Amino acid sequence: MQRFPRPWWAPAALFAVLVFGGGCQSCPPEAQALVLVPNFSEPVVAGRSFLAALACDQASAEYRCLGESLKARYGADLALYLLGRDALREELGSSLKYAFQLQPVGENQIREDGVLVWWGLSEKPLVGFLMEAQFFYNLLDLDGQPIGEFLPRPPASWMHLEDGRRLLVEIPLSRSVQRRLGGLENAGGLQLGTEWKVRDVLRPGPDGPESVAAP
C-alpha cells in the first residue's frame, strides 16, 4: 500500500481533488437530513453520512464521521480540523458539494472491525472509505443524557446469562464516568452499541488500494 505523507487534513483534500470537478449545486434535502441525523449503524450508511456532511459544507458533521484512530493518528481535535478545513475549502470552492452523488460500488471485509467501501460513478470506483467499528457504552443520567466511553471489544463480550435467566452486564467504570454521573443512583439507563466511522481514505491503484494519507 503506497503512502503519501501529508498534513493530517489532506485525506479529504486529495480525495476531493481526485474525484470532483468545479461547479455549483445546492445541498440535496437527503444530504441535509443525514447532516442533522447521521446514521453510523452500518459501514455504507456511515460513509453516506460523511459524504452528506462534505456536500453540505458542515464541518462539525464531517468531524463526527471520523474514527477515533484517525483522529489520534493526526492528533486532530475539532479546532485543528477547522483550521485545516478552511484552507481546503478556499482551494476547492464549491466542488465538494458533488460528494453526495457518489454511490457505493464495492464492499470488502478487511477484518472483523474493518470494512472497505468503494464509492464511485457508473460502477467505477473513485474513492474508498475504510470504515472501523467503534464499540461503546453509555450510562444515561436521570435527564436522559449519555455519559460513557469506548469499549475495546464488541458489546456482547461484556454480557452473559446467569442461571439461564438473568442477563448480566459487567463493564469496568472509569473514575471519570463515575465522577460525571455522580453515582449509580443517578443512572437512568444503559446503552451498549457499535458505530462505524471513517478510519482512512483510499484511492484505487494499479497494484491495489493506495492510502491517500498516512503519517
PDB file of C-alpha atoms in Angstrom, residues 83-182:
ATOM      1  CA  LEU A  83      -8.001  25.155  10.737  1.00  0.00           C
ATOM      2  CA  GLY A  84      -7.045  22.647   8.055  1.00  0.00           C
ATOM      3  CA  ARG A  85     -10.517  22.643   6.594  1.00  0.00           C
ATOM      4  CA  ASP A  86     -10.507  26.413   5.972  1.00  0.00           C
ATOM      5  CA  ALA A  87      -7.527  26.077   3.643  1.00  0.00           C
ATOM      6  CA  LEU A  88      -9.166  23.109   1.990  1.00  0.00           C
ATOM      7  CA  ARG A  89     -12.429  24.962   1.302  1.00  0.00           C
ATOM      8  CA  GLU A  90     -10.606  28.017  -0.042  1.00  0.00           C
ATOM      9  CA  GLU A  91      -8.719  25.830  -2.504  1.00  0.00           C
ATOM     10  CA  LEU A  92     -11.655  23.705  -3.639  1.00  0.00           C
ATOM     11  CA  GLY A  93     -14.554  26.149  -3.501  1.00  0.00           C
ATOM     12  CA  SER A  94     -17.934  24.518  -4.056  1.00  0.00           C
ATOM     13  CA  SER A  95     -16.661  21.343  -5.708  1.00  0.00           C
ATOM     14  CA  LEU A  96     -17.244  19.192  -2.625  1.00  0.00           C
ATOM     15  CA  LYS A  97     -20.981  19.672  -2.997  1.00  0.00           C
ATOM     16  CA  TYR A  98     -20.937  16.886  -5.588  1.00  0.00           C
ATOM     17  CA  ALA A  99     -19.872  14.348  -2.979  1.00  0.00           C
ATOM     18  CA  PHE A 100     -23.421  13.151  -2.368  1.00  0.00           C
ATOM     19  CA  GLN A 101     -23.717  11.974  -5.988  1.00  0.00           C
ATOM     20  CA  LEU A 102     -21.290   9.114  -5.370  1.00  0.00           C
ATOM     21  CA  GLN A 103     -22.745   5.626  -4.977  1.00  0.00           C
ATOM     22  CA  PRO A 104     -21.286   2.509  -3.284  1.00  0.00           C
ATOM     23  CA  VAL A 105     -19.760   0.266  -5.946  1.00  0.00           C
ATOM     24  CA  GLY A 106     -17.968  -2.328  -3.800  1.00  0.00           C
ATOM     25  CA  GLU A 107     -17.568  -3.544  -0.237  1.00  0.00           C
ATOM     26  CA  ASN A 108     -14.809  -5.722   1.225  1.00  0.00           C
ATOM     27  CA  GLN A 109     -14.415  -7.091   4.741  1.00  0.00           C
ATOM     28  CA  ILE A 110     -10.845  -6.218   5.758  1.00  0.00           C
ATOM     29  CA  ARG A 111     -11.023  -7.674   9.248  1.00  0.00           C
ATOM     30  CA  GLU A 112     -13.571  -8.167  11.992  1.00  0.00           C
ATOM     31  CA  ASP A 113     -13.785  -4.458  12.771  1.00  0.00           C
ATOM     32  CA  GLY A 114     -12.908  -3.027   9.338  1.00  0.00           C
ATOM     33  CA  VAL A 115     -14.832  -2.754   6.072  1.00  0.00           C
ATOM     34  CA  LEU A 116     -13.590  -1.019   2.924  1.00  0.00           C
ATOM     35  CA  VAL A 117     -16.411   0.596   0.937  1.00  0.00           C
ATOM     36  CA  TRP A 118     -15.655   1.912  -2.548  1.00  0.00           C
ATOM     37  CA  TRP A 119     -17.632   4.893  -3.853  1.00  0.00           C
ATOM     38  CA  GLY A 120     -17.866   5.970  -7.475  1.00  0.00           C
ATOM     39  CA  LEU A 121     -19.946   6.869 -10.501  1.00  0.00           C
ATOM     40  CA  SER A 122     -21.173   4.475 -13.229  1.00  0.00           C
ATOM     41  CA  GLU A 123     -19.749   1.487 -11.309  1.00  0.00           C
ATOM     42  CA  LYS A 124     -16.223   2.942 -11.477  1.00  0.00           C
ATOM     43  CA  PRO A 125     -14.573   3.143  -8.019  1.00  0.00           C
ATOM     44  CA  LEU A 126     -13.144   6.590  -7.365  1.00  0.00           C
ATOM     45  CA  VAL A 127     -12.536   6.691  -3.634  1.00  0.00           C
ATOM     46  CA  GLY A 128     -12.656   4.211  -0.768  1.00  0.00           C
ATOM     47  CA  PHE A 129     -13.530   4.712   2.876  1.00  0.00           C
ATOM     48  CA  LEU A 130     -12.023   2.245   5.297  1.00  0.00           C
ATOM     49  CA  MET A 131     -14.698   2.082   7.973  1.00  0.00           C
ATOM     50  CA  GLU A 132     -13.929   0.928  11.510  1.00  0.00           C
ATOM     51  CA  ALA A 133     -16.299  -0.393  14.146  1.00  0.00           C
ATOM     52  CA  GLN A 134     -16.239   1.547  17.395  1.00  0.00           C
ATOM     53  CA  PHE A 135     -17.839  -0.093  20.438  1.00  0.00           C
ATOM     54  CA  PHE A 136     -19.216   1.996  23.274  1.00  0.00           C
ATOM     55  CA  TYR A 137     -21.401   2.097  26.344  1.00  0.00           C
ATOM     56  CA  ASN A 138     -23.421   4.970  27.759  1.00  0.00           C
ATOM     57  CA  LEU A 139     -24.979   5.351  31.165  1.00  0.00           C
ATOM     58  CA  LEU A 140     -27.957   7.683  30.887  1.00  0.00           C
ATOM     59  CA  ASP A 141     -28.410  10.153  33.708  1.00  0.00           C
ATOM     60  CA  LEU A 142     -31.840  10.964  35.095  1.00  0.00           C
ATOM     61  CA  ASP A 143     -32.306  13.578  32.357  1.00  0.00           C
ATOM     62  CA  GLY A 144     -31.507  11.022  29.648  1.00  0.00           C
ATOM     63  CA  GLN A 145     -28.082  12.488  28.834  1.00  0.00           C
ATOM     64  CA  PRO A 146     -25.424   9.879  27.895  1.00  0.00           C
ATOM     65  CA  ILE A 147     -22.194   9.529  29.867  1.00  0.00           C
ATOM     66  CA  GLY A 148     -19.872   6.814  28.666  1.00  0.00           C
ATOM     67  CA  GLU A 149     -16.708   5.600  26.974  1.00  0.00           C
ATOM     68  CA  PHE A 150     -15.457   3.437  24.147  1.00  0.00           C
ATOM     69  CA  LEU A 151     -15.036  -0.290  24.671  1.00  0.00           C
ATOM     70  CA  PRO A 152     -12.125  -2.409  23.375  1.00  0.00           C
ATOM     71  CA  ARG A 153     -14.407  -5.325  22.443  1.00  0.00           C
ATOM     72  CA  PRO A 154     -17.906  -5.772  20.986  1.00  0.00           C
ATOM     73  CA  PRO A 155     -20.859  -5.212  23.354  1.00  0.00           C
ATOM     74  CA  ALA A 156     -21.714  -8.933  23.503  1.00  0.00           C
ATOM     75  CA  SER A 157     -18.311  -9.581  25.123  1.00  0.00           C
ATOM     76  CA  TRP A 158     -19.478  -7.818  28.278  1.00  0.00           C
ATOM     77  CA  MET A 159     -22.761  -9.684  28.694  1.00  0.00           C
ATOM     78  CA  HIS A 160     -23.599 -13.187  29.870  1.00  0.00           C
ATOM     79  CA  LEU A 161     -26.557 -15.154  31.200  1.00  0.00           C
ATOM     80  CA  GLU A 162     -26.614 -16.297  34.796  1.00  0.00           C
ATOM     81  CA  ASP A 163     -28.679 -19.402  35.564  1.00  0.00           C
ATOM     82  CA  GLY A 164     -30.094 -19.100  32.065  1.00  0.00           C
ATOM     83  CA  ARG A 165     -32.433 -16.334  33.222  1.00  0.00           C
ATOM     84  CA  ARG A 166     -30.580 -13.209  34.318  1.00  0.00           C
ATOM     85  CA  LEU A 167     -28.638 -11.084  31.832  1.00  0.00           C
ATOM     86  CA  LEU A 168     -25.574  -9.618  33.499  1.00  0.00           C
ATOM     87  CA  VAL A 169     -23.508  -6.764  32.076  1.00  0.00           C
ATOM     88  CA  GLU A 170     -20.042  -6.346  33.568  1.00  0.00           C
ATOM     89  CA  ILE A 171     -18.222  -3.220  32.411  1.00  0.00           C
ATOM     90  CA  PRO A 172     -15.436  -1.589  34.443  1.00  0.00           C
ATOM     91  CA  LEU A 173     -16.437   2.040  35.061  1.00  0.00           C
ATOM     92  CA  SER A 174     -13.662   4.589  34.954  1.00  0.00           C
ATOM     93  CA  ARG A 175     -13.360   7.226  37.659  1.00  0.00           C
ATOM     94  CA  SER A 176     -14.171   9.837  35.036  1.00  0.00           C
ATOM     95  CA  VAL A 177     -17.552   8.256  34.245  1.00  0.00           C
ATOM     96  CA  GLN A 178     -18.377   7.739  37.926  1.00  0.00           C
ATOM     97  CA  ARG A 179     -17.473  11.335  38.693  1.00  0.00           C
ATOM     98  CA  ARG A 180     -19.526  12.733  35.821  1.00  0.00           C
ATOM     99  CA  LEU A 181     -22.521  10.574  36.699  1.00  0.00           C
ATOM    100  CA  GLY A 182     -22.291  11.314  40.407  1.00  0.00           C
TER     101      GLY A 182
END
